[in-house]
Short mmCIF file of C-alpha atoms in Angstrom, two decimals:
data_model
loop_
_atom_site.label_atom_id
_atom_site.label_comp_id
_atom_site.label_asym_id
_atom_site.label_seq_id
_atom_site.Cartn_x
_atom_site.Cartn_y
_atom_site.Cartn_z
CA UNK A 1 147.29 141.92 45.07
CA UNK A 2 147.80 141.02 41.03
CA UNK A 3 145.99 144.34 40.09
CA UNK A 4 149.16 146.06 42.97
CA UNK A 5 151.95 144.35 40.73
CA UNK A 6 150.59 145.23 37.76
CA UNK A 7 150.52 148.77 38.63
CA UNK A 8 154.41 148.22 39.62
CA UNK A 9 154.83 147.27 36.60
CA UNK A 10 153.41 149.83 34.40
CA UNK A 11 155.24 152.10 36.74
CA UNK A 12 158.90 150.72 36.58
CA UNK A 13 160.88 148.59 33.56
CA UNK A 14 162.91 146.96 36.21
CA UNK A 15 163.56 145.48 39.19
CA UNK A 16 166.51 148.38 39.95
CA UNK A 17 164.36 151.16 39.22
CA UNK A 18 161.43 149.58 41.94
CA UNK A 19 164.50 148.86 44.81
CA UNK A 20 165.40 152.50 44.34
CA UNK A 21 162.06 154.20 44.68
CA UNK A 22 161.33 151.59 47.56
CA UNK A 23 164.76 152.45 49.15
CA UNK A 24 164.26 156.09 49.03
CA UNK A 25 160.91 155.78 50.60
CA UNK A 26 162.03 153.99 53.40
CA UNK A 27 164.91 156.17 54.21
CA UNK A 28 162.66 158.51 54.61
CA UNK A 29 160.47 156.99 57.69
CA UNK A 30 160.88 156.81 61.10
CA UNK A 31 162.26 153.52 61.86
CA UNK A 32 163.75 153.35 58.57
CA UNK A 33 165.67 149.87 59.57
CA UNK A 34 162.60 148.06 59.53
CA UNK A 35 160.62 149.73 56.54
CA UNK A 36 164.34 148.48 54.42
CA UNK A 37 163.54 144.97 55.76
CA UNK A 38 160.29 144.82 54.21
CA UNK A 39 161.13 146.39 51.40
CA UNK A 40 163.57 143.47 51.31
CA UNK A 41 161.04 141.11 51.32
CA UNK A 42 158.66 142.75 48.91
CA UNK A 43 161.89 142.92 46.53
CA UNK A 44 162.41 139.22 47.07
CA UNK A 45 158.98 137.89 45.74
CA UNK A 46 159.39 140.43 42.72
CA UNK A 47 162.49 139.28 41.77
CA UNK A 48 160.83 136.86 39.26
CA UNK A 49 158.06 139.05 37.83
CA UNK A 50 160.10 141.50 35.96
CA UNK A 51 161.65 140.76 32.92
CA UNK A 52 164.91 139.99 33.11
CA UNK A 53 167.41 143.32 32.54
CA UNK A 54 169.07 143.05 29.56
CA UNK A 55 172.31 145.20 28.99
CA UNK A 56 171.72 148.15 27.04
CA UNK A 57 174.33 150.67 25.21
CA UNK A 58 173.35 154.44 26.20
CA UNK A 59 172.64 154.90 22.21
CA UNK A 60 170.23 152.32 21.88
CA UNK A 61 166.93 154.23 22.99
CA UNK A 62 164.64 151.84 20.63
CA UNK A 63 165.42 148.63 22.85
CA UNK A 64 164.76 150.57 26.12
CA UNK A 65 161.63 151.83 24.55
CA UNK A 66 160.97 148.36 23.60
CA UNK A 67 161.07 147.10 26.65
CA UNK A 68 158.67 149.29 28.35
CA UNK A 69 156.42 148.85 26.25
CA UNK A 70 156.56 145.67 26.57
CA UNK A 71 156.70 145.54 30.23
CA UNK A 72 153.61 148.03 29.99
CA UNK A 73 151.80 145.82 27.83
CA UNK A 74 152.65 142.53 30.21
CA UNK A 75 151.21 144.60 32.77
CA UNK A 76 147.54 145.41 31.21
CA UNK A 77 147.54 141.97 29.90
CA UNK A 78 147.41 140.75 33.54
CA UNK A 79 145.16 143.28 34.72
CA UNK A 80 142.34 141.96 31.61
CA UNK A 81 143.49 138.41 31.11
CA UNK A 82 140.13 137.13 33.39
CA UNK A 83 137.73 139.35 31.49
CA UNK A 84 139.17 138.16 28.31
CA UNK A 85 139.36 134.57 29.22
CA UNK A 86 135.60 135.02 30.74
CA UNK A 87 134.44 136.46 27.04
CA UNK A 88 136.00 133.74 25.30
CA UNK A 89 133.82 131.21 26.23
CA UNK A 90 130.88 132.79 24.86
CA UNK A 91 129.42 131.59 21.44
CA UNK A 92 128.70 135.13 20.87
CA UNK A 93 132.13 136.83 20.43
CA UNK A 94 131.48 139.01 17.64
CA UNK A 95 128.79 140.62 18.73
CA UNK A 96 130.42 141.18 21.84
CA UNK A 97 132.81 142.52 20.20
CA UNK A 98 131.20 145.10 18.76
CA UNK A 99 128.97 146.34 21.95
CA UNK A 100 132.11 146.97 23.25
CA UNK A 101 133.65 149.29 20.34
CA UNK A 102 130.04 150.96 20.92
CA UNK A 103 130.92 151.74 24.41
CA UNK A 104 131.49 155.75 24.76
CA UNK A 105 130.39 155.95 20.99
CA UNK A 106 127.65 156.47 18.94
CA UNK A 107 126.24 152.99 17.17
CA UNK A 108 127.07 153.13 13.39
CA UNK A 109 129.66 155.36 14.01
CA UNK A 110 132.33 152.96 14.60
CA UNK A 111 135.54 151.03 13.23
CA UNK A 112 135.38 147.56 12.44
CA UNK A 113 136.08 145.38 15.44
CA UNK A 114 136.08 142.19 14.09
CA UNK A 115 139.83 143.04 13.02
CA UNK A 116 140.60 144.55 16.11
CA UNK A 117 142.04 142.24 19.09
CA UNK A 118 139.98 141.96 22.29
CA UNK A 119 142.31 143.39 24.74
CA UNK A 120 142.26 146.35 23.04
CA UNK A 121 138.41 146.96 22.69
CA UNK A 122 138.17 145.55 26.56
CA UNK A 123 140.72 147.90 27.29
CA UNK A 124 138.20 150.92 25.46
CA UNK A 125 135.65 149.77 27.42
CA UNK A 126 137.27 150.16 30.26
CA UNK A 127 138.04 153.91 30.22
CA UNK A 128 135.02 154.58 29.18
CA UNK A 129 133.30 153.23 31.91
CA UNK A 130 135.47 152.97 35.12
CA UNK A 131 132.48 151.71 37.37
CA UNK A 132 130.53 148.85 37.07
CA UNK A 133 127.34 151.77 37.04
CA UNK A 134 128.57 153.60 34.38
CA UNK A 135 129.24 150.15 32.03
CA UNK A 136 125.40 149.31 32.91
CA UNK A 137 124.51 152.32 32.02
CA UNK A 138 126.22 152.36 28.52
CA UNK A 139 124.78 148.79 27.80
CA UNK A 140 121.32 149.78 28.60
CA UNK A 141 122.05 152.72 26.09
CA UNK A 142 123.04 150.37 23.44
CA UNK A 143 120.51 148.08 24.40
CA UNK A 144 117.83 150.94 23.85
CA UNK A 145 118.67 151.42 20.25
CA UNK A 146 118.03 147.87 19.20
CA UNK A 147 114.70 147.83 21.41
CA UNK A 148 112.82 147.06 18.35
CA UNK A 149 115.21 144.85 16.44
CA UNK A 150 114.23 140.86 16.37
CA UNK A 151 117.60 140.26 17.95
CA UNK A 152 116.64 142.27 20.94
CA UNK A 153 116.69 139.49 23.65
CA UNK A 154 119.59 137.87 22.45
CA UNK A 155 121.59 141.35 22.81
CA UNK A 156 120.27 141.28 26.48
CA UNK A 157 122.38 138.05 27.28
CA UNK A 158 125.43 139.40 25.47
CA UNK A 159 125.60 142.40 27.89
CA UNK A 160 124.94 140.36 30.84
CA UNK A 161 127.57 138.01 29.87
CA UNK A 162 130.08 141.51 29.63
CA UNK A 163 128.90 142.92 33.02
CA UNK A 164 129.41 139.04 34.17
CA UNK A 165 133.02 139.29 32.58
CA UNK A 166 134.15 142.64 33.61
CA UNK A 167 133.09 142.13 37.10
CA UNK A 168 137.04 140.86 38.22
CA UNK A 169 138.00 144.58 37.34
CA UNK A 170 135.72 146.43 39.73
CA UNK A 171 135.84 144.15 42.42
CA UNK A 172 138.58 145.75 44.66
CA UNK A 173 137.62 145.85 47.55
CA UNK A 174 134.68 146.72 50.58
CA UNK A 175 132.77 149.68 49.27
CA UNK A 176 134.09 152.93 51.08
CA UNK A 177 132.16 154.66 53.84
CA UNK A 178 129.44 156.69 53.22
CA UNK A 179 130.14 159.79 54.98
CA UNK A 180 127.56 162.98 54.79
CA UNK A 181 128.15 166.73 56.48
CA UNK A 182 126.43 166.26 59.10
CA UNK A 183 127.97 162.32 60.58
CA UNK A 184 131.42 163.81 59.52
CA UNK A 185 129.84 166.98 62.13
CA UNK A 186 128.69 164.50 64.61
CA UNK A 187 132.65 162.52 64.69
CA UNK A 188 134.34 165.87 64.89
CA UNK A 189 132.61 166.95 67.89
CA UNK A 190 133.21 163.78 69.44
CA UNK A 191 136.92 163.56 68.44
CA UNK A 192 137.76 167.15 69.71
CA UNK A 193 135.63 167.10 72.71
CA UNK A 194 137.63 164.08 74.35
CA UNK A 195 141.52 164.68 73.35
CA UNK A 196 143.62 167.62 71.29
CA UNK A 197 142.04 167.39 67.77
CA UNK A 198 145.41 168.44 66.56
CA UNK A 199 147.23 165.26 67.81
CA UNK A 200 144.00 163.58 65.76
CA UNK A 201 145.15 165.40 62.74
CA UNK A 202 148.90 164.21 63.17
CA UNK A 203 147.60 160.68 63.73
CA UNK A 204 145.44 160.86 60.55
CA UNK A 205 147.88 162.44 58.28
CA UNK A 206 150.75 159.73 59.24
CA UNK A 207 148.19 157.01 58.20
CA UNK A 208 147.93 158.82 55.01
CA UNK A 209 151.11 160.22 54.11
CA UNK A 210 153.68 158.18 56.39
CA UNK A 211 154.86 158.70 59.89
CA UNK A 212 154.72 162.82 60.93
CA UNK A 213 158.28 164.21 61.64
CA UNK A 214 157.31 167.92 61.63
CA UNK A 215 159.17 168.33 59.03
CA UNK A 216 158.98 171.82 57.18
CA UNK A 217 156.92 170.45 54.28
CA UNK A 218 155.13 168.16 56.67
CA UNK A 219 153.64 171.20 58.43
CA UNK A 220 152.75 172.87 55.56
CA UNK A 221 150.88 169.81 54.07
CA UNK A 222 149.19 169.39 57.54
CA UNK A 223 148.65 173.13 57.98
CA UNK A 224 146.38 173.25 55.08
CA UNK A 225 144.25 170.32 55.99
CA UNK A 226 141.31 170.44 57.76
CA UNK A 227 140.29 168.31 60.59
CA UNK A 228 137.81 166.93 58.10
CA UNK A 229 139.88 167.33 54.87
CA UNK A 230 142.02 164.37 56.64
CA UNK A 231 138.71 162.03 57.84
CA UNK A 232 137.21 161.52 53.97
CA UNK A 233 140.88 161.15 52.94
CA UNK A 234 141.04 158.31 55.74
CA UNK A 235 137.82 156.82 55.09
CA UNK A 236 138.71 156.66 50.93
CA UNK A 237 141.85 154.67 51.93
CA UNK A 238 140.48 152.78 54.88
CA UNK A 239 137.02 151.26 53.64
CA UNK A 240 136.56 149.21 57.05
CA UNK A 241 137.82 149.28 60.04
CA UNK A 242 139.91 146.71 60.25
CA UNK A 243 141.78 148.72 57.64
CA UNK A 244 142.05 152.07 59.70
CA UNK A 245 142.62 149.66 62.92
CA UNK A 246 145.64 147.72 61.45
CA UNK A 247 147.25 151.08 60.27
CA UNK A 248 146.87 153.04 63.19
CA UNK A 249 148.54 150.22 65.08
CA UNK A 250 151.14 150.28 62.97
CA UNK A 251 151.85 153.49 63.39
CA UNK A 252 151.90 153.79 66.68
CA UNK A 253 155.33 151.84 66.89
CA UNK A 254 156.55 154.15 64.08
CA UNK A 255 156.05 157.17 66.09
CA UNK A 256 157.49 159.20 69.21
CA UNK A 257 154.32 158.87 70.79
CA UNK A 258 153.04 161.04 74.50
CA UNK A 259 150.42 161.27 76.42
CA UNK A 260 148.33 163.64 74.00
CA UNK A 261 149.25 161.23 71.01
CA UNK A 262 148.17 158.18 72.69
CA UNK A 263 145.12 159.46 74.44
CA UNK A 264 144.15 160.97 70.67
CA UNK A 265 144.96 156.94 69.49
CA UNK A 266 142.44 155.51 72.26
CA UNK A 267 139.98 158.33 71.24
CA UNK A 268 140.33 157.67 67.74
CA UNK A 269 140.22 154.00 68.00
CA UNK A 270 136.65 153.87 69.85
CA UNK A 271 135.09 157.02 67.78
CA UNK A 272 135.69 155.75 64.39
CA UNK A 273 134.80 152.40 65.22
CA UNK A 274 131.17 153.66 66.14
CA UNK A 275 131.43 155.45 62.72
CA UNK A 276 132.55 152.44 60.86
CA UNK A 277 129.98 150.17 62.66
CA UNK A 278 127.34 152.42 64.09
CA UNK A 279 127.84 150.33 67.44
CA UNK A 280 126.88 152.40 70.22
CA UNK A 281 127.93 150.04 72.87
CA UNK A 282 131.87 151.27 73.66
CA UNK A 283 132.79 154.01 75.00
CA UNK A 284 135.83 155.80 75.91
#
C-alpha cells in the first residue's frame, strides 16, 4: 500500500489534481454512484499525505516547479527510506557505498561516492537492477573482480547485507503465474468448450480495463485482443486467485449481466481456479 501512495504522489502535486483524475474515472463506470463513494473515501485518508496547497500567482512557475519536485522527491524518499535505514546500520557503509555506484558500471570507472548521498546511489542501483536476480547477478559480477583481493570475504557480507536491504523493494507481492503455450492451450479449450468464449473475453477485459459498455473504443480495444492476449494480461494483474476471484465478483454487480455472461462467470470461476491451483477436484 506505501509503495501505491508513493506512486500517487510522483504522479500528482496535489490533492485537487488526484480528486479530478479519480472523479473522471469514476464517471466513467457503470455504477458510477458508488465508484464516487469510494473515491470519497480514498480522498479522505489522502487528505493528510499531500503537502499542503499553497497559493500560487500564474507567473510564478519556479514555486510550482518547486513543489513537484519536492513532492517527487517525498515520494522516492518513502519508497527507499527501509533500504536506507537497513544500510545504515552496517559498520561497513563506505564500501557499500561504493558496490553500489559499481552497479551497471565498470569498477574503476566510477565517481566518487563517498560525497554522494545514499538515496541517490540506492536509487542507481535500483534502475539498474529492477529484480532481485538481476542485483545478484551484478554483485556476483563485482564480487568476481575482487576474487583474489585479501578483502574478498569481507566484500561477500557487504553484498549480502545489500540484497538483505533491498529486499523491501522487490517484495510486492505473490509471484505471478507461470503460464506456458500449451496450459494457456489446455484453459482455452476448456473455457470455450463450456460457455461463449466471447462473453469470457468481455468478462476478462472488464477486470482489466473497467466494466465493458460496448462502447466504440471499447470494441475496438476488445476486437484486437485475443482470447489469450486477455488471460496473460489477467494472470500479470491477478497473481492468485483470490485476486482474479475478488475482482470478478466485483464486477459482476458492475455489469448488465445474462444468461451467457453469468454462465461464462461460473465457467470462468471453476476453470481458472484449476489453473491457479492445479486442483482437479471441481467441476462445472
Amino acid at each position: 500500500m506505501s509503495s501505491l501512495v508513493s506512486i500517487l504522489l510522483g504522479r500528482y502535486s496535489t490533492l485537487q489534481q488526484c480528486r479530478n483524475s479519480l472523479y473522471q474515472k469514476a464517471n466513467n463506470l457503470n455504477r458510477k454512484k458508488v465508484y464516487i463513494a469510494i473515491a470519497n473515501v480514498i480522498l479522505y485518508y489522502l487528505r493528510n499525505v499531500f503537502l499542503p496547497q499553497t497559493p500560487l500567482s500564474p507567473s510564478t512557475d519556479q514555486q510550482a516547479d518547486n513543489l513537484a519536485a519536492s513532492v517527487q522527491s517525498r515520494a522516492k524518499s518513502d519508497l527507499y527510506q527501509p533500504v536506507i535505514n537497513e544500510l545504515k546500520k552496517s559498520d561497513n557503509l563506505g564500501v557499500i557505498k561504493t558496490f553500489l555506484g559499481y552497479l551497471g558500471q565498470s569498477p574503476g570507472n566510477i565517481a566518487d561516492t563517498a560525497s554522494t548521498d545514499l538515496l541517490s546511489l540506492v536509487q542507481l542501483a535500483h534502475r539498474q537492477a529492477p529484480t532481485p536476480l538481476e542485483l545478484k547477478q551484478r554483485l556476483l559480477g563485482i564480487l568476481k573482480h575482487q576474487r583474489h583481493l585479501p578483502s574478498f570475504t569481507h566484500s561477500q557480507i557487504v553484498a549480502r547485507q545489500i540484497l538483505r536491504a533491498f529486499r523491501s523493494l522487490y517484495v510486492t507481492g505473490p509471484a505471478p503465474v507461470v503460464t506456458t503455450p500449451d496450459s494457456l492451450t489446455t484453459l482455452e479449450q476448456a473455457l470455450s468448450s463450456k460457455c461463449d468464449p466471447d462473453k469470457v473475453r468481455v468478462l476478462l477485459y472488464s477486470i482489466l480495463y473497467g466494466p465493458y459498455a460496448d462502447s466504440p473504443l471499447q470494441r475496438q480495444i476488445l476486437q484486437a485482443k485475443t482470447l489469450r492476449d486477455l488471460l496473460e494480461e489477467t494472470f500479470d494483474y491477478c497473481p492468485t486467485y483470490g485476486d482474479f476471484e475478488s475482482k470478478l465478483t466485483i464486477l459482476a454487480h458492475c455489469l448488465e449481466t445474462s444468461d451467457g455472461l453469468n454462465r461464462a462467470l461460473k465457467v470462468m470461476l471453476v476453470s481458472l481456479y484449476r489453473y491457479y491451483t492445479k486442483d482437479k477436484k471441481l467441476s462445472v
